[in-house]
CSV table of C-alpha atoms in Angstrom, one decimal:
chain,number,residue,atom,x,y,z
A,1,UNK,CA,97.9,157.2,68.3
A,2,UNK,CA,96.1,154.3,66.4
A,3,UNK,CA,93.8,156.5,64.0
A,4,UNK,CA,91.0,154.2,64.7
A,5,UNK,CA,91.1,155.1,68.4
A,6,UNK,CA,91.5,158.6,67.2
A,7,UNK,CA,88.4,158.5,65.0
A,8,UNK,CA,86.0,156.9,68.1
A,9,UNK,CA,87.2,159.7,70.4
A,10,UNK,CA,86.0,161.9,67.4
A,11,UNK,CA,82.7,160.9,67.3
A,12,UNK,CA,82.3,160.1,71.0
A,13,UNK,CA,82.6,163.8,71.4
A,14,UNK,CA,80.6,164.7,68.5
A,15,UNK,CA,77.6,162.4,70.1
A,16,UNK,CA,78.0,164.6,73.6
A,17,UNK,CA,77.7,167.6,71.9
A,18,UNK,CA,74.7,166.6,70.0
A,19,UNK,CA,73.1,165.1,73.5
A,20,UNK,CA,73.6,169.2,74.9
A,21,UNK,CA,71.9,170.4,71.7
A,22,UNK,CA,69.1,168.0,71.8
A,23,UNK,CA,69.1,168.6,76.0
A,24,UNK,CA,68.8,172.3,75.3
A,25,UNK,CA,65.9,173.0,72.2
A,26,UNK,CA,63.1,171.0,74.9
A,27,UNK,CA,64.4,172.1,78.1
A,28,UNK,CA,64.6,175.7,77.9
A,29,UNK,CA,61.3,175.8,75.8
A,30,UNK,CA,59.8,174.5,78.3
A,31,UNK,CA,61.7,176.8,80.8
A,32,UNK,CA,60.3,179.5,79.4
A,33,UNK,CA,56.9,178.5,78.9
A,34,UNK,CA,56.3,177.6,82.3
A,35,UNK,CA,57.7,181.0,83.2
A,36,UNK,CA,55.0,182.3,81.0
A,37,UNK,CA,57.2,183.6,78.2
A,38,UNK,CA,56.0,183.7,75.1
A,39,UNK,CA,56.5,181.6,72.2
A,40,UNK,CA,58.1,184.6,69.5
A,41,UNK,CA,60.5,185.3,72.5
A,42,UNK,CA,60.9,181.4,73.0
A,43,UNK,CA,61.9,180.8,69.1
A,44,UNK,CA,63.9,184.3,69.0
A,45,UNK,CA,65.8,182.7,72.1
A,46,UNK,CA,67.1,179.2,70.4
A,47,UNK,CA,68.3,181.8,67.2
A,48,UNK,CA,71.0,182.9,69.0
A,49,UNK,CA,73.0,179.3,68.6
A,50,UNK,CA,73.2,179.5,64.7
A,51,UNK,CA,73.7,183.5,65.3
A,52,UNK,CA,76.6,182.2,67.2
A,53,UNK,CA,77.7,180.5,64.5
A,54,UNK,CA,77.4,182.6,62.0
A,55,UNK,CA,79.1,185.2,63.8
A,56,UNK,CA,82.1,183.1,64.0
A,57,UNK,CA,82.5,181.2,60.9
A,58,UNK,CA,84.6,183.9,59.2
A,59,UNK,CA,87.4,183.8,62.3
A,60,UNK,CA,87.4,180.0,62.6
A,61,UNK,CA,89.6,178.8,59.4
A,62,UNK,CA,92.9,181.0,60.4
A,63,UNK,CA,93.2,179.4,64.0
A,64,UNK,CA,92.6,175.7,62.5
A,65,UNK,CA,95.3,176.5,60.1
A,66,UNK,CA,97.7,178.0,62.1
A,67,UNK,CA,97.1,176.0,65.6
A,68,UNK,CA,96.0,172.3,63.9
A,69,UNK,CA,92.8,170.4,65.1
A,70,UNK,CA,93.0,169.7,68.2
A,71,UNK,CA,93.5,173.1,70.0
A,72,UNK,CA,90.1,173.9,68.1
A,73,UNK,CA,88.2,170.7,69.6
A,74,UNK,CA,89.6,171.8,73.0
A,75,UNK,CA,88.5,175.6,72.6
A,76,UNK,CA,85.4,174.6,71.3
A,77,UNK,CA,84.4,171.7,73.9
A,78,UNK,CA,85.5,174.0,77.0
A,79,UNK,CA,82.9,176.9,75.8
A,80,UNK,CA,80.0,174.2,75.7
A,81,UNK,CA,81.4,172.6,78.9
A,82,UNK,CA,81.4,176.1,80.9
A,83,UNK,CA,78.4,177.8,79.6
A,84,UNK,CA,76.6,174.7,80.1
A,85,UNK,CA,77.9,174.9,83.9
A,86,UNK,CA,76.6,178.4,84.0
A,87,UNK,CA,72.8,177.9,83.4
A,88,UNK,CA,71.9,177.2,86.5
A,89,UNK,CA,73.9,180.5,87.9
A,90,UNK,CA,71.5,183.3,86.8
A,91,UNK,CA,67.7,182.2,85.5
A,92,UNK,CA,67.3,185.6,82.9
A,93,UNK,CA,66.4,185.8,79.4
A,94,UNK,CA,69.4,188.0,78.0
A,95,UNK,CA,71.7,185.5,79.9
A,96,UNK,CA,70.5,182.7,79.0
A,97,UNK,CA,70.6,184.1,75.1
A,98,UNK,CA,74.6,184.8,75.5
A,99,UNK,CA,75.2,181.8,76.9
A,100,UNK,CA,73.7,180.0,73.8
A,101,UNK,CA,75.4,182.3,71.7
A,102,UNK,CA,78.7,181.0,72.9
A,103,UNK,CA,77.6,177.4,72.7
A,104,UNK,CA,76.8,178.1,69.1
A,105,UNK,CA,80.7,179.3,68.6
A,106,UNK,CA,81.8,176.2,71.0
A,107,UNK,CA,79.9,173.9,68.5
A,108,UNK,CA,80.8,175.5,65.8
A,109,UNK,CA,84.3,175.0,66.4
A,110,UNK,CA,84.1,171.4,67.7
A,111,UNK,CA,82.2,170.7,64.8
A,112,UNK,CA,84.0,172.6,62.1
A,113,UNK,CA,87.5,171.1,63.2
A,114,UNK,CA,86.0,167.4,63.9
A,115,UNK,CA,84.7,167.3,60.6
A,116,UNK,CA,87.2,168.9,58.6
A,117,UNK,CA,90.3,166.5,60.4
A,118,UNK,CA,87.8,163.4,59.3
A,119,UNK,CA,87.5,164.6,56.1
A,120,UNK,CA,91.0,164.9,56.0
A,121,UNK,CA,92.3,161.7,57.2
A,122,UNK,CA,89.5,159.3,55.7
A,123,UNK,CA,90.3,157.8,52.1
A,124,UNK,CA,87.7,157.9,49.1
A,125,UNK,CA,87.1,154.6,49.6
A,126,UNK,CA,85.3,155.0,53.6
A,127,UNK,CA,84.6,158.4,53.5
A,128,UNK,CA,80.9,158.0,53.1
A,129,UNK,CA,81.0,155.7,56.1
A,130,UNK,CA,83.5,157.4,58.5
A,131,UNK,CA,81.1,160.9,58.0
A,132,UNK,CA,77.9,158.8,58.4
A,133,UNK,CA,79.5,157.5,61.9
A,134,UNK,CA,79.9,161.0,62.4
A,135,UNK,CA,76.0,161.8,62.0
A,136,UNK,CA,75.0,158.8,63.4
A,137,UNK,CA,76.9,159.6,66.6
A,138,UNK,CA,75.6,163.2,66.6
A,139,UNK,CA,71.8,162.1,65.8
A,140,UNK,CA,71.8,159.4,68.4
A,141,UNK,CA,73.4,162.2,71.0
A,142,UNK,CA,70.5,164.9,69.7
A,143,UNK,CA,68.1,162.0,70.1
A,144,UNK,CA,68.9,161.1,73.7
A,145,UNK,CA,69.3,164.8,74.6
A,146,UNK,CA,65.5,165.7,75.0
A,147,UNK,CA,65.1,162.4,77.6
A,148,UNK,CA,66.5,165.4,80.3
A,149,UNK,CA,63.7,167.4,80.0
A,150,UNK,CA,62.0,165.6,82.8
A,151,UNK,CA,64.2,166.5,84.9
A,152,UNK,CA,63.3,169.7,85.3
A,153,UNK,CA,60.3,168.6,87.8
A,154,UNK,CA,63.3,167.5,90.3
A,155,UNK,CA,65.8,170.3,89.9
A,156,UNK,CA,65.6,173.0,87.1
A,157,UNK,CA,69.6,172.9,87.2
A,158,UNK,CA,69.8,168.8,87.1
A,159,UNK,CA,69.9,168.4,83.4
A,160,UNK,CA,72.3,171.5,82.7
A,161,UNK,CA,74.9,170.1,85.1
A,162,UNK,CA,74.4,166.3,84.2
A,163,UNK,CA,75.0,167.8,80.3
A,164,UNK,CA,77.9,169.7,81.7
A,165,UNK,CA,79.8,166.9,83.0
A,166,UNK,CA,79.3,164.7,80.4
A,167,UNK,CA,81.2,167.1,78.6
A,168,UNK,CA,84.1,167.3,80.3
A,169,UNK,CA,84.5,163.9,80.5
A,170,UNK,CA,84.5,164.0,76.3
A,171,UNK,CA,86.8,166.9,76.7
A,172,UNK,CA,89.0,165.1,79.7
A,173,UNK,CA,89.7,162.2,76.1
A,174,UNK,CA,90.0,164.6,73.8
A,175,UNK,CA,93.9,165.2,76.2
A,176,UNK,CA,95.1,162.3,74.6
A,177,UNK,CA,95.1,163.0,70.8
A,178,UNK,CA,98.1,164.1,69.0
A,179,UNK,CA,97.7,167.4,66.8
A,180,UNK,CA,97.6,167.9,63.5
A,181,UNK,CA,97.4,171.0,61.0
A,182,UNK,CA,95.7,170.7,57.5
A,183,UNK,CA,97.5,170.7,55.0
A,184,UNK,CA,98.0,174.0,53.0
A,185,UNK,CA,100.2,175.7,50.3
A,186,UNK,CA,99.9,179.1,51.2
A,187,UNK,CA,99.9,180.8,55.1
A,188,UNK,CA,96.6,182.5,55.7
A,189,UNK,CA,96.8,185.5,58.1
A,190,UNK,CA,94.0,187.9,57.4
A,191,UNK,CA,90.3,187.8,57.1
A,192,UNK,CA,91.0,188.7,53.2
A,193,UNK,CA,92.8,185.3,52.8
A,194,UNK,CA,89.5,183.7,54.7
A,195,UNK,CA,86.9,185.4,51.9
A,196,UNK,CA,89.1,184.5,48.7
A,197,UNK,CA,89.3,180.7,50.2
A,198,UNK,CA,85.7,181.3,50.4
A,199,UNK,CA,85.2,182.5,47.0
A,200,UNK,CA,87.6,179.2,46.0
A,201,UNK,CA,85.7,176.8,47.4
A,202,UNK,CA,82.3,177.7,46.4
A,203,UNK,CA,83.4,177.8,42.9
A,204,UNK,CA,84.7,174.0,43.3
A,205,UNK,CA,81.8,173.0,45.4
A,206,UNK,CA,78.9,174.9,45.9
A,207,UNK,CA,76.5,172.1,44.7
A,208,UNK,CA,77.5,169.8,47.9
A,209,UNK,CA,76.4,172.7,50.0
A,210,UNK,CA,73.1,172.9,49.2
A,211,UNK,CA,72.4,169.5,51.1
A,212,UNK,CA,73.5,170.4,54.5
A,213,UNK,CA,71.3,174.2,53.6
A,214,UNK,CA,68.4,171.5,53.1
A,215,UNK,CA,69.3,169.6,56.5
A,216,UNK,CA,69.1,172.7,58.4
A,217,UNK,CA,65.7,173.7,56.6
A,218,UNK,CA,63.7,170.4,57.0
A,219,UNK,CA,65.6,170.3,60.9
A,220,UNK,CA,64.6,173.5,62.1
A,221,UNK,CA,61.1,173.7,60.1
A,222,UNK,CA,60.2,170.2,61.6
A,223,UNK,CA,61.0,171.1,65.0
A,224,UNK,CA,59.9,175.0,64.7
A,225,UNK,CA,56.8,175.0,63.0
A,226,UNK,CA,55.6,171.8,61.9
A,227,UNK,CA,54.2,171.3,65.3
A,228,UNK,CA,51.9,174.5,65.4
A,229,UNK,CA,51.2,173.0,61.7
A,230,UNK,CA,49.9,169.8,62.7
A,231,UNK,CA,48.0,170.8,66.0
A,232,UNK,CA,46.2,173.2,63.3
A,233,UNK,CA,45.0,170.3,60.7
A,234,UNK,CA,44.1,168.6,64.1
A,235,UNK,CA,46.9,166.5,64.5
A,236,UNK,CA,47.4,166.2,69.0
A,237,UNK,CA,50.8,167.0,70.4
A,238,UNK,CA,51.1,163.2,71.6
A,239,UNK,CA,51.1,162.3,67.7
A,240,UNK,CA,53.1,165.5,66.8
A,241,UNK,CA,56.0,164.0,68.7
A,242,UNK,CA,55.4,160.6,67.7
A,243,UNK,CA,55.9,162.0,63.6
A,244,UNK,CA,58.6,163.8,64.6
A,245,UNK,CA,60.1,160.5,66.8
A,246,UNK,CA,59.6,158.6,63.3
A,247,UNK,CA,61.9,160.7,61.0
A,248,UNK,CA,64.6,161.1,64.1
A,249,UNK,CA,64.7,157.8,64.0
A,250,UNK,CA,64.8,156.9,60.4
A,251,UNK,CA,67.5,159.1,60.0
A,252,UNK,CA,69.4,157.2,62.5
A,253,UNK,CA,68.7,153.6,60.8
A,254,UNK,CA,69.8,154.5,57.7
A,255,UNK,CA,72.4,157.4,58.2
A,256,UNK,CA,75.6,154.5,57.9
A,257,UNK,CA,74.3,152.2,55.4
A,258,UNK,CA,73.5,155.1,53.1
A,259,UNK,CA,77.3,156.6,53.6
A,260,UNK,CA,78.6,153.1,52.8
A,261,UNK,CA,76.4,152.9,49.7
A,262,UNK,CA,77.5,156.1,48.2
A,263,UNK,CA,81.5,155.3,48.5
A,264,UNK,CA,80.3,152.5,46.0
A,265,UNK,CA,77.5,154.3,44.2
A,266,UNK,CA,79.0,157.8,44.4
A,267,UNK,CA,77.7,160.9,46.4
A,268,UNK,CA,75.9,162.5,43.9
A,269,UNK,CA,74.2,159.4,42.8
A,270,UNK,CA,72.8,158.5,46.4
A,271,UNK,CA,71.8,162.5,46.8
A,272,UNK,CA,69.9,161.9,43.9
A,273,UNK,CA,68.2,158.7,45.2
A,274,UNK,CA,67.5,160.1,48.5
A,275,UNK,CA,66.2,163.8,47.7
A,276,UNK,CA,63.8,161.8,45.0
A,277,UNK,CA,62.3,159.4,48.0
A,278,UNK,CA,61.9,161.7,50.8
A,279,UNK,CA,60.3,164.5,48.1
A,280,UNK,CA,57.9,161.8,47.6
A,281,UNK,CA,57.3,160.6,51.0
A,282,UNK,CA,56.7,164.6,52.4
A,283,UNK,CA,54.0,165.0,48.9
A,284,UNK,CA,51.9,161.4,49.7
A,285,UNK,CA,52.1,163.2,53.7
A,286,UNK,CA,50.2,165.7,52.2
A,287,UNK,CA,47.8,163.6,50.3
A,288,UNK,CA,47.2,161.7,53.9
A,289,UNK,CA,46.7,164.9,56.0
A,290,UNK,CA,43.2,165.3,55.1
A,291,UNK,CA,42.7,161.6,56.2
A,292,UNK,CA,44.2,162.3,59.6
A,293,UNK,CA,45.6,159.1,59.0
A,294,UNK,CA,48.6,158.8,61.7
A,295,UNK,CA,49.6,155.7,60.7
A,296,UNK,CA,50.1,156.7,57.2
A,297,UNK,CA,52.0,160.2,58.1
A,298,UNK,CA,54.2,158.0,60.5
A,299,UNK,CA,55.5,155.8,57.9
A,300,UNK,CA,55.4,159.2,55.5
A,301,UNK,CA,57.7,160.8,58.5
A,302,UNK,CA,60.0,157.5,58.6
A,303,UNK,CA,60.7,156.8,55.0
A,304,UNK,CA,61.5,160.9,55.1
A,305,UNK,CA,64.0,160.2,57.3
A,306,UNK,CA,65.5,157.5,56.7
A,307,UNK,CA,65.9,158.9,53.0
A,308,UNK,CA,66.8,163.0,53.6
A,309,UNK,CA,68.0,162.3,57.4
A,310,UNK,CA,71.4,161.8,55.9
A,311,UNK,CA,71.5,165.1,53.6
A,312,UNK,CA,74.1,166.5,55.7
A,313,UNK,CA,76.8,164.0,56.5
A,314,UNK,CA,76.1,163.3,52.4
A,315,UNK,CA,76.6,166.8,51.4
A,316,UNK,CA,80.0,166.6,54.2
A,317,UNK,CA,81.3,164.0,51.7
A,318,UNK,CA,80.4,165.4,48.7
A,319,UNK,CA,82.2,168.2,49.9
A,320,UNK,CA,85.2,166.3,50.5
A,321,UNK,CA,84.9,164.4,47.0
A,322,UNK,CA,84.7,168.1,44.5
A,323,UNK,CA,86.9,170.0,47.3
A,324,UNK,CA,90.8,169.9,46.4
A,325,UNK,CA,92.8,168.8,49.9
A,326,UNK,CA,94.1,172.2,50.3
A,327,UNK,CA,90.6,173.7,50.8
A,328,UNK,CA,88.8,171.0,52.6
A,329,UNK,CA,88.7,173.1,55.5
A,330,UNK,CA,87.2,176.1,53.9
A,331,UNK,CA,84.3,173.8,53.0
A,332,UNK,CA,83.9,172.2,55.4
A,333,UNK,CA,83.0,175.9,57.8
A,334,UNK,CA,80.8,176.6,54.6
A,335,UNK,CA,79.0,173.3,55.0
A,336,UNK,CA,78.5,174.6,58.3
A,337,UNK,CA,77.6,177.8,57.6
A,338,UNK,CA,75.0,176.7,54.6
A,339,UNK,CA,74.0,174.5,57.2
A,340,UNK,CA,73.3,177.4,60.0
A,341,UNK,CA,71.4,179.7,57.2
A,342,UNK,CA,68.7,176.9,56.5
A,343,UNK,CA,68.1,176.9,60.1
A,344,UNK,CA,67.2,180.2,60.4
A,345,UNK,CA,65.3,180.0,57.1
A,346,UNK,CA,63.1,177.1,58.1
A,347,UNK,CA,60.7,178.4,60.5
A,348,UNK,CA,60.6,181.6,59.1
A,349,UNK,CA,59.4,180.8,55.9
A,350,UNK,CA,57.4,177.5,57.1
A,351,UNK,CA,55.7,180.1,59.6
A,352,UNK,CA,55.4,182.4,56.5
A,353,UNK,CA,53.6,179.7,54.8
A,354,UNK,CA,51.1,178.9,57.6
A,355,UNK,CA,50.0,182.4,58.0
A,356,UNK,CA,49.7,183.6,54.6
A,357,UNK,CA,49.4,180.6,52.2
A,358,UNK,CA,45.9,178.8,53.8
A,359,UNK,CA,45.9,176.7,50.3
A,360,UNK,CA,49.0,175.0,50.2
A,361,UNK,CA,50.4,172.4,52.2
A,362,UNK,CA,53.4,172.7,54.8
A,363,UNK,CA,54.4,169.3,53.2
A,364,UNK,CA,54.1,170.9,49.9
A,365,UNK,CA,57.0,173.7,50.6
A,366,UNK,CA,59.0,170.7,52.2
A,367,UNK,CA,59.0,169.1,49.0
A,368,UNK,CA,59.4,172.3,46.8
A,369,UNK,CA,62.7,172.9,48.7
A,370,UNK,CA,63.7,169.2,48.0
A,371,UNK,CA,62.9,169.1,44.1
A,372,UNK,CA,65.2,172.7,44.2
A,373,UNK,CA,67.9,170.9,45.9
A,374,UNK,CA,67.5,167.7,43.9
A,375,UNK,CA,67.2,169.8,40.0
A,376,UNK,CA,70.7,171.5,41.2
A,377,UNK,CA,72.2,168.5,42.2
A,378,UNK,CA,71.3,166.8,38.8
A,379,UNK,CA,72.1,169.6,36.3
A,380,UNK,CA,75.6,170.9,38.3
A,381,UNK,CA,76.9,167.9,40.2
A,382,UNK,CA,78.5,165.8,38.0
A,383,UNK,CA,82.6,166.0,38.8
A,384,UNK,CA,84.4,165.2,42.0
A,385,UNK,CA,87.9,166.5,41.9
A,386,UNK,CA,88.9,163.8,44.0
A,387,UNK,CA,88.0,161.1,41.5
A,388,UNK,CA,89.8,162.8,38.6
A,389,UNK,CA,92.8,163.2,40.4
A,390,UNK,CA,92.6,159.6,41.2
A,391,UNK,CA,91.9,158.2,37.8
């Protein structure tokens, strides 16, 4: 198969899966809140997605390895595609929380073996743009996702089965891809083999995964507690969703001309340029929020995205730039992981921050987290293994 039709299937399916994630965060919030559950059981509800990933990172290299990319897509795709199905089946809490537990493996996998055959296939020279597609595809899907929610009012199953089918039609596509296994030196059979790659890869390029860790931070923080953030400085949920609207879509405008700039500037260099801007554009937000001017935290919110939106599919090709071939894999399930871990830590420390921190600014430990990321990235990130091989 032509390897450009290959790389559009790719991302077409990435985009569906982002549209279920996006679909799900809003429409079983608000599930649940109109089932008068609260909002601790709400939040401890959408954990079990990254728990799901988590969970599973450790077991995903050997299959990829041993069964090539494509049996992983297909694995992954048909959890999503089932579980998704199953919604409507049983309206319970517990259920609900198992069935997003497997989505989070499904994901995972489609996501860890999508990325990782990309990775694999793309030269240094479009890298940067082919991973950008990849975000782009998935922040457009995640964008569109929430648009469901209304649904709800017609038929509480609707949006579940619409999602549902519009994954199988990405998984009914993915049939027509030849297979392919990454390239390795050695057979890996045992969780042992996993952890040592582990160890590898982190010593080659742990720097490139503290932006996707970043991604996952500022994601979940933004949509976890940001909101009970702003409605407390007396910011209304109309304009709560019209800030968070802004950095969606800055993220999306700039997500492919950012991944085309760095495979002529260089990943670290654009990391650098980007953590600098949206660390500034999150400390003038907190300048502004005394002001309650909206105007001026919207265009905060959209130069913030259209500058850190991108952390992630950057860090991806970082990755790919320090990580030799053998291991791209292995870093690409740690990008993931990193990735996952950020989630969870956002609205747990954000919330943190809220309740026990009354003098500092949300958009201050936004930025503190930035200038970490940013310092690391400055001081450690200097060789890509690619590059010297290649000089």
């Amino acid at each position: 198969m032509n390897s450009r039709i290959r790389f559009w299937i790719l991302v077409s399916t990435v985009a569906i899966s982002g549209f279920s994630q996006g679909m799900l965060l809003p429409l079983i919030a608000v599930i649940f809140e109109n089932n008068g559950i609260n909002s601790t059981l709400n939040g401890l509800n959408a954990t079990a997605l990254y728990i799901g990933i988590l969970l599973a990172s450790p077991f995903m290299e050997n299959p990829l390895r041993k069964y090539g990319y494509k049996p992983i897509i297909m694995a992954g795709g048909l959890l999503v595609t089932v579980s998704l199905a199953l919604f409507p089946v049983w309206s319970s809490f517990w259920f609900w929380f198992a069935l997003r537990f497997i989505i989070g493996i499904g994901d995972h996998a489609l996501h860890f073996a999508t990325q990782t055959w990309i990775t694999s296939f793309s030269t240094k020279n479009n890298l940067g743009r082919n991973i950008s597609l990849y975000g782009l595809f998935f922040g457009i899907g995640f964008a569109v996702g929430p648009l469901m929610t209304p649904l709800v009012t017609i038929n509480e199953a609707l949006p579940f089965l619409i999602s549902s089918l519009l994954c199988l039609i990405g998984w009914c596509f993915l049939l027509l891809l030849k297979n392919e296994i990454p390239e390795q030196e050695l057979k890996v059979n045992t969780i042992f083999d996993t952890l040592q790659r582990f160890k590898e890869a982190w010593k080659y390029g742990w720097v490139a995964f503290l932006p996707p860790l970043g991604y996952g931070f500022l994601e979940s923080s933004l949509n976890g507690i940001f909101p009970v953030y702003g409605l407390r400085i007396g910011i209304n949920v109309t304009n709560v969703s019209l800030l968070l609207t802004a950095f969606a879509i800055g993220g999306i405008i700039t997500q492919l001309p950012l991944g085309m700039l760095s495979d002529k500037w260089g990943r670290r260099n654009v990391l650098l340029i980007v953590l600098t801007s949206g660390m500034s554009a999150f400390f003038l937000a907190s300048i502004l929020e005394d002001s309650a001017s909206i105007l001026g935290l919207m265009l905060c919110f959209g130069l913030a995205g259209m500058m850190v939106g991108s952390t992630f599919s950057l860090g991806i090709s970082y990755m790919a730039d320090l990580m030799p071939q053998n291991l791209l894999p292995t870093g690409n399930l740690l990008c993931g992981v990193c990735f996952s871990l950020g989630s969870l830590l956002g609205p747990f420390l954000g919330g943190a921050v809220i309740q026990w921190f009354h003098g500092i600014s949300y958009f201050h430990m936004i930025s503190a987290v930035l200038l970490l990321i940013l310092l690391a990235i400055f001081q450690f990130g200097k060789k890509e293994y690619r590059s010297v091989l290649e000089v």
